[in-house]
mmCIF file of C-alpha atoms in Angstrom:
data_model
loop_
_atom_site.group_PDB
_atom_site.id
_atom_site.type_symbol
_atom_site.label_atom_id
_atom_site.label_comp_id
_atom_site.label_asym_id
_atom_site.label_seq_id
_atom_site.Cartn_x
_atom_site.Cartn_y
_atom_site.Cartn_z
ATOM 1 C CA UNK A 290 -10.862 -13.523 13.302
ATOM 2 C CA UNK A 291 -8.435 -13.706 10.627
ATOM 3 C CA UNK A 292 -4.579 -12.472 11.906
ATOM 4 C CA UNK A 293 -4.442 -9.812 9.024
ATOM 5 C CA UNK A 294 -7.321 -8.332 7.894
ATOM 6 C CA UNK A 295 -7.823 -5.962 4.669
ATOM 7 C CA UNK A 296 -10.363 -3.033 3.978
ATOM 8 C CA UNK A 297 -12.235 -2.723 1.852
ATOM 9 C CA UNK A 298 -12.275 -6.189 -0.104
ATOM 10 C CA UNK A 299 -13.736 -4.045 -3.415
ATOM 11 C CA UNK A 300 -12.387 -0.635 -4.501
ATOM 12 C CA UNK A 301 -13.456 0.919 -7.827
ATOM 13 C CA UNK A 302 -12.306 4.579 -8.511
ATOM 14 C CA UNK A 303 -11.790 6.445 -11.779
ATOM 15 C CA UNK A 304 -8.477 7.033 -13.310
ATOM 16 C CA UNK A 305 -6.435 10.089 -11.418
ATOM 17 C CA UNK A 306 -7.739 9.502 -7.982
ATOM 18 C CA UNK A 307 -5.491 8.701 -4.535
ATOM 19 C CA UNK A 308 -6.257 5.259 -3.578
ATOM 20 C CA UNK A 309 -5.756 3.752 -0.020
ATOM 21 C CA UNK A 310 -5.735 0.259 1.255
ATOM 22 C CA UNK A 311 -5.923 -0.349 4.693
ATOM 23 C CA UNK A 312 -4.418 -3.473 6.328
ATOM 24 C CA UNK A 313 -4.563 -4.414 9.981
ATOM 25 C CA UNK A 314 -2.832 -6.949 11.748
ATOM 26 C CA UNK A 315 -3.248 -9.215 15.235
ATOM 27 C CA UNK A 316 0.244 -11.113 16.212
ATOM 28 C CA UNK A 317 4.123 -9.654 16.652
ATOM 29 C CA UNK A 318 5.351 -9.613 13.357
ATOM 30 C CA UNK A 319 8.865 -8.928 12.172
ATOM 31 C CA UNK A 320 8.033 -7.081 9.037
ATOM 32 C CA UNK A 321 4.394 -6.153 6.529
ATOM 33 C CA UNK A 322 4.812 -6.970 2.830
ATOM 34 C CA UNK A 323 2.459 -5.596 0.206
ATOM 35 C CA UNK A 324 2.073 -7.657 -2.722
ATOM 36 C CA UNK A 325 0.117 -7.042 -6.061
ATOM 37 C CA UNK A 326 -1.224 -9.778 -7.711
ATOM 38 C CA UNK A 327 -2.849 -9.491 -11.688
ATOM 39 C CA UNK A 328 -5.634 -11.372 -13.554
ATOM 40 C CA UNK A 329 -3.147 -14.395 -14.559
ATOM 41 C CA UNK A 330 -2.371 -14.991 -11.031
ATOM 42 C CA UNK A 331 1.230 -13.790 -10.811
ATOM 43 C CA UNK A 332 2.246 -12.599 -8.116
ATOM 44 C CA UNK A 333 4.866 -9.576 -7.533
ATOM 45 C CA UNK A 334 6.283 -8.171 -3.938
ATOM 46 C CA UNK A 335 6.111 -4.441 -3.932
ATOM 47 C CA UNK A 336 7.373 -3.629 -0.561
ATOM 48 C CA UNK A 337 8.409 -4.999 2.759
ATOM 49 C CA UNK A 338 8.482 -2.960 5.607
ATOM 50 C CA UNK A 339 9.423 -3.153 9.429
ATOM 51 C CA UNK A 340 8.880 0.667 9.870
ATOM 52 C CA UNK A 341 8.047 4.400 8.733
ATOM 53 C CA UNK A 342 7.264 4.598 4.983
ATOM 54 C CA UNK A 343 8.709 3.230 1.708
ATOM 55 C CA UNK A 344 8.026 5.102 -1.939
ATOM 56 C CA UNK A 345 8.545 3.532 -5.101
ATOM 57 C CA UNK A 346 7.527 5.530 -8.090
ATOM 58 C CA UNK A 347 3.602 6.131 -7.715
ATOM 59 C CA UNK A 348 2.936 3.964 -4.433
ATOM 60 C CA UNK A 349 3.536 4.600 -0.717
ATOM 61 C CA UNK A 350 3.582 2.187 1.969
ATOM 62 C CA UNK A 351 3.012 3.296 5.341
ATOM 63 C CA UNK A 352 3.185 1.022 8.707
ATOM 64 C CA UNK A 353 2.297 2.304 12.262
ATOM 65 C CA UNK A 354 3.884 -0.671 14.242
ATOM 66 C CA UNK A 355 2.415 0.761 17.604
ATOM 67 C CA UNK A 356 -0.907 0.534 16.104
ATOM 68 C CA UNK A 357 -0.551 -2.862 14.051
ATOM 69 C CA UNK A 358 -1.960 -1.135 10.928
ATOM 70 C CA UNK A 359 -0.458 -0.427 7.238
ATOM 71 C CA UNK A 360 -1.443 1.271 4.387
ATOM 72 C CA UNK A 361 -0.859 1.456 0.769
ATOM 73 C CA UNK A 362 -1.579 4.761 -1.288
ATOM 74 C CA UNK A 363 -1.206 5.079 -5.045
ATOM 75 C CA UNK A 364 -1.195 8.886 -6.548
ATOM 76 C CA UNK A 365 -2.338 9.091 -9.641
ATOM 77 C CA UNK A 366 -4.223 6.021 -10.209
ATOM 78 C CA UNK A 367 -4.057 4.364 -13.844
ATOM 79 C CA UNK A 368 -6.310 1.439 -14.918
ATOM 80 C CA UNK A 369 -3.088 -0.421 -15.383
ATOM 81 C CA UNK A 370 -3.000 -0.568 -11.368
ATOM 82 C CA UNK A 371 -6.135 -2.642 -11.308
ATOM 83 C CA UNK A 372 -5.197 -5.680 -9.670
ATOM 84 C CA UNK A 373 -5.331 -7.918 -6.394
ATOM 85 C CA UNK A 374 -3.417 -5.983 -3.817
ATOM 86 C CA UNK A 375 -2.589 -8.813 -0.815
ATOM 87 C CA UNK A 376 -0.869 -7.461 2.402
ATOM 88 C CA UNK A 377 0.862 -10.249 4.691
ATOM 89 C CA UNK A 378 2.917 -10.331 7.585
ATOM 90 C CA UNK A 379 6.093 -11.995 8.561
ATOM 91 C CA UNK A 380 7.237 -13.161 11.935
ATOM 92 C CA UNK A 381 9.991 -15.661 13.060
ATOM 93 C CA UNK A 382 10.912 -17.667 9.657
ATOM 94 C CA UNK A 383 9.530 -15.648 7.126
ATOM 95 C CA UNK A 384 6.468 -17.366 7.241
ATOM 96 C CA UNK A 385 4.006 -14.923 5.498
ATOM 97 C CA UNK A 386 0.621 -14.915 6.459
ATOM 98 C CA UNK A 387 -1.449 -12.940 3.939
ATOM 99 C CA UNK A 388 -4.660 -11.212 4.252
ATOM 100 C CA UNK A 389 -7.612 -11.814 1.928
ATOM 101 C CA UNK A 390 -7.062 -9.459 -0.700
ATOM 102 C CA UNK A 391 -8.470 -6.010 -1.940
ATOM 103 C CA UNK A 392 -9.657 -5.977 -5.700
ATOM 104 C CA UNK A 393 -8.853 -2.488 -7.166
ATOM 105 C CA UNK A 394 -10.485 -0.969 -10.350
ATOM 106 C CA UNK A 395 -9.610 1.947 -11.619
ATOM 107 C CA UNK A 396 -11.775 2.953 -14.628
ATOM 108 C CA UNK A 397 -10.558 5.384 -17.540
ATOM 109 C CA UNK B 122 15.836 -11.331 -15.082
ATOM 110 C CA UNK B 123 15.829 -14.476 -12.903
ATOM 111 C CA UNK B 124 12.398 -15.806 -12.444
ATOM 112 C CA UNK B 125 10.902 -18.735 -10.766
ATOM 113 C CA UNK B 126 9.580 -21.048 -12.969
ATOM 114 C CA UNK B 127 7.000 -23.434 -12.414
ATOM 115 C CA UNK B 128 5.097 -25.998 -14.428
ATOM 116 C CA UNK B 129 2.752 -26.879 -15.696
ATOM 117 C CA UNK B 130 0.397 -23.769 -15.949
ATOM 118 C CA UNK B 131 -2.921 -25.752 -15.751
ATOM 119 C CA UNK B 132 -3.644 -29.270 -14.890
ATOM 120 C CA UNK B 133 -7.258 -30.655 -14.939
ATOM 121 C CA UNK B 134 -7.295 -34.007 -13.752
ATOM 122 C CA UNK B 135 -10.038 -36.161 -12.209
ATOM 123 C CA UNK B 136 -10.731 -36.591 -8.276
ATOM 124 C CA UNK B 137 -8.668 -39.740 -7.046
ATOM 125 C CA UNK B 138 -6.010 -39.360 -9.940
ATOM 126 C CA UNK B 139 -2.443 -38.210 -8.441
ATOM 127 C CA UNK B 140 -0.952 -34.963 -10.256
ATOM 128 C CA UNK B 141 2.098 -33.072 -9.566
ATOM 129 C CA UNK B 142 3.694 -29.738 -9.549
ATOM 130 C CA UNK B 143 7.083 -28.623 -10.330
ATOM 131 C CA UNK B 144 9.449 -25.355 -9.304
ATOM 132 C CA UNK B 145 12.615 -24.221 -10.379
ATOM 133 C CA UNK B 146 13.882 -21.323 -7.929
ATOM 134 C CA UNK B 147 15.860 -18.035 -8.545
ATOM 135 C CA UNK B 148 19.792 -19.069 -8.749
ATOM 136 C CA UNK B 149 21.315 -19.075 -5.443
ATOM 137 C CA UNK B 150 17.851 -18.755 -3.563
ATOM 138 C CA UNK B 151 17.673 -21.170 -0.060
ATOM 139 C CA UNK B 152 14.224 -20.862 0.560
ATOM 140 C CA UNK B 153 11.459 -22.156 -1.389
ATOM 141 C CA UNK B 154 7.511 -21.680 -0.292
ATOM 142 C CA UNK B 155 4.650 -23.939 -1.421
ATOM 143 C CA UNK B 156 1.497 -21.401 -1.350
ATOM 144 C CA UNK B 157 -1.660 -22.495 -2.106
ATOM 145 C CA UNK B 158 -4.236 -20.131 -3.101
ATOM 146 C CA UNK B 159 -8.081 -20.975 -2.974
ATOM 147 C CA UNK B 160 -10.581 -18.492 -5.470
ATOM 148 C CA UNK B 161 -10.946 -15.410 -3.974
ATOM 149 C CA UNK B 162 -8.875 -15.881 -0.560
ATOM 150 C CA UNK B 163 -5.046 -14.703 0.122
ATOM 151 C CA UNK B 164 -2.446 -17.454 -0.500
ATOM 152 C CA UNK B 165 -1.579 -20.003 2.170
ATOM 153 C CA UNK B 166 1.983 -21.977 3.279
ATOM 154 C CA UNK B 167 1.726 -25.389 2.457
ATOM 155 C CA UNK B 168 5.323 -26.342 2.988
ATOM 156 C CA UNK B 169 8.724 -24.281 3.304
ATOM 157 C CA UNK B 170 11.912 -25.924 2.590
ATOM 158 C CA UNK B 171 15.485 -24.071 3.391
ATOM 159 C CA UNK B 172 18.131 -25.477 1.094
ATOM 160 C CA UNK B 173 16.866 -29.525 1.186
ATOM 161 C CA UNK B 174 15.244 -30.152 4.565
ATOM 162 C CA UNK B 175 11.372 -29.013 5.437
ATOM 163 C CA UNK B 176 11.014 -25.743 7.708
ATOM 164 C CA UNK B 177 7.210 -25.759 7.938
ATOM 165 C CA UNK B 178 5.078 -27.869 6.723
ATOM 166 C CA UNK B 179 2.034 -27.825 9.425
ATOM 167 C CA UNK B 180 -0.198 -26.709 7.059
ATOM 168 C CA UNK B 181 0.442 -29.627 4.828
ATOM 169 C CA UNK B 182 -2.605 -32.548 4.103
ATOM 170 C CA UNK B 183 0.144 -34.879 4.691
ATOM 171 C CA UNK B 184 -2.254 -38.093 3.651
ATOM 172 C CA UNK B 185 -2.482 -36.823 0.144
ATOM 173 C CA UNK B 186 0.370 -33.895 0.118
ATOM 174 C CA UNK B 187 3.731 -34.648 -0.298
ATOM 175 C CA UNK B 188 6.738 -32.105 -1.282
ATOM 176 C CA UNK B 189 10.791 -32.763 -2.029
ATOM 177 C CA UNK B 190 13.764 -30.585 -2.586
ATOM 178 C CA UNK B 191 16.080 -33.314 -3.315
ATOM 179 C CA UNK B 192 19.819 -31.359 -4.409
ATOM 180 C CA UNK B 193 17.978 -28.570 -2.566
ATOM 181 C CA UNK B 194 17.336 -26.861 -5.893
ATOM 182 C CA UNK B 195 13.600 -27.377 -7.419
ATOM 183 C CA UNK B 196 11.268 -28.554 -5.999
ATOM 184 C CA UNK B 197 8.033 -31.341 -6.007
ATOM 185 C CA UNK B 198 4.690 -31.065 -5.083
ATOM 186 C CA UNK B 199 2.368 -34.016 -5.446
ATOM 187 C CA UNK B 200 -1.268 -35.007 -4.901
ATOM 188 C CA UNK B 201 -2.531 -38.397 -4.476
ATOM 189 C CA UNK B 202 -5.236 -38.755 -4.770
ATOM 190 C CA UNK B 203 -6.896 -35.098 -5.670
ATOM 191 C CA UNK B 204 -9.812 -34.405 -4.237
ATOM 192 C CA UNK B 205 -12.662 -31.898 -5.316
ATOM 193 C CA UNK B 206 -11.477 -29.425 -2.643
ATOM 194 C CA UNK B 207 -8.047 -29.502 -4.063
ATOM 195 C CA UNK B 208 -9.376 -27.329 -7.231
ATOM 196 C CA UNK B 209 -6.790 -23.748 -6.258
ATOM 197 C CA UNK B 210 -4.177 -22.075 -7.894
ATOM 198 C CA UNK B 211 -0.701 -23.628 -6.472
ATOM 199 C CA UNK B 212 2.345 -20.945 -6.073
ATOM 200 C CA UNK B 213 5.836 -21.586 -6.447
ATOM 201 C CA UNK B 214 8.236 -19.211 -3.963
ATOM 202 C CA UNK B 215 11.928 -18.570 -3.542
ATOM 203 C CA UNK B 216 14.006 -15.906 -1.282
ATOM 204 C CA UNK B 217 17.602 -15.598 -0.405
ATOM 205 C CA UNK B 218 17.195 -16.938 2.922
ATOM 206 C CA UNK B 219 14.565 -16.951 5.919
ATOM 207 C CA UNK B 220 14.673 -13.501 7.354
ATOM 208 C CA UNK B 221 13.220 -10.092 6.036
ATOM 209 C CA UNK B 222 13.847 -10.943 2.406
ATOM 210 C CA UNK B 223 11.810 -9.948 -0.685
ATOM 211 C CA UNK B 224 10.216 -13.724 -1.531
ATOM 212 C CA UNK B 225 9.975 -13.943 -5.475
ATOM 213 C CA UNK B 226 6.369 -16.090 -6.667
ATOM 214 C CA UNK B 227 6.586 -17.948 -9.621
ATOM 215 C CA UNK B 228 3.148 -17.530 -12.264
ATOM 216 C CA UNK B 229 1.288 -19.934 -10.564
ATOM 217 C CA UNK B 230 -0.260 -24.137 -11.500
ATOM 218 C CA UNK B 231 -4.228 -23.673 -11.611
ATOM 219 C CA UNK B 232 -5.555 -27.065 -10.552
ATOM 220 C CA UNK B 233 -8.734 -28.036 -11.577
ATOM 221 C CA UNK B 234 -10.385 -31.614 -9.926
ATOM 222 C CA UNK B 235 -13.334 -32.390 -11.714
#
């Protein structure tokens, strides 16, 4: 079982609709990074969180630390937010261990 | 706006043939991460430097792998020889130092071993 785990893998949804990635984790971890990642394989760190919520602009990250589990909402999806959204978790060093991915759609 | 560079963008090469990668850091950033990222799965350490001396590098093939931060600036990472396995996309990191920092990825070398 991997130590962070991601639901669901696939998400398609039309444009306008709340999305929510779900992200569950397995060790101690010092802080939960969300990370979006486009077609070209770029990479960009959207949050990092150790606690409560974070909001920037049209995404939400939520972490329950009691219950090892995080989530990421967008309002108002656009099909410019389709893209590989990666959660991974940091313990000790800052070594980040990431979870699979979730592919997001979002169709016009 | 600072970025982390890394070259080249894509490297084919043929399986036993060496190849290496190259990353220049954000200014000022300590920490630099070797990720590599197979099709399809989430990225994974390879190596993690702090200034010029290795952190972690457990995860590292060291028979073929090998990685240097000489002036503790950019950084190497070679191959020799590649294999057909090798075939990922290879990411470039930097943050300010080791604890609950923001790490900033470079675009990425796709490797392809044919």
């Amino acid at each position: 079982k991997n130590e962070v785990e991601q639901s669901p893998q696939n998400l398609t949804a039309q444009e306008g609709e709340f999305i929510t990635i779900n992200c569950s984790y397995s060790v101690g971890i010092s802080a939960l990074h969300w990370l979006q990642q486009h077609p070209g394989g770029g990479i960009v760190s959207l949050f990092m969180l150790s606690s409560g919520k974070k909001k920037h602009g049209r995404l939400i990250a939520t972490i329950n630390i009691q219950e090892k589990h995080s989530s990421l909402h967008i309002t108002a999806s656009h099909p410019r937010d389709s893209a590989v959204y990666i959660c991974a978790v940091s313990s000790g060093a800052q070594k980040l261990v990431f979870g699979q991915g979730t592919r997001l759609t979002i169709n016009p | 706006e600072a970025e982390v560079a890394q070259s080249p963008r894509y490297k084919i090469t043929e399986k036993s043939q060496a190849v290496a990668f190259w990353c220049d850091p954000i200014s000022g950033h300590a920490t630099l991460y070797w990720y590599r990222q197979i099709l399809g799965q989430g990225p994974e350490l390879l190596v993690q430097f702090q200034d010029e001396s290795v952190v972690d590098d457990s995860q590292l093939p060291k028979d073929r792998f090998s990685a240097e931060r000489l002036k503790g600036v950019d950084s190497t990472l070679k191959i020799q020889p590649a294999e057909l396995g090798d075939s990922a996309m290879y990411l470039c990191a930097s943050s300010l130092g080791l604890l609950l920092v923001l790490q900033f990825f470079g675009p990425g070398t796709r490797l392809t071993v044919l």
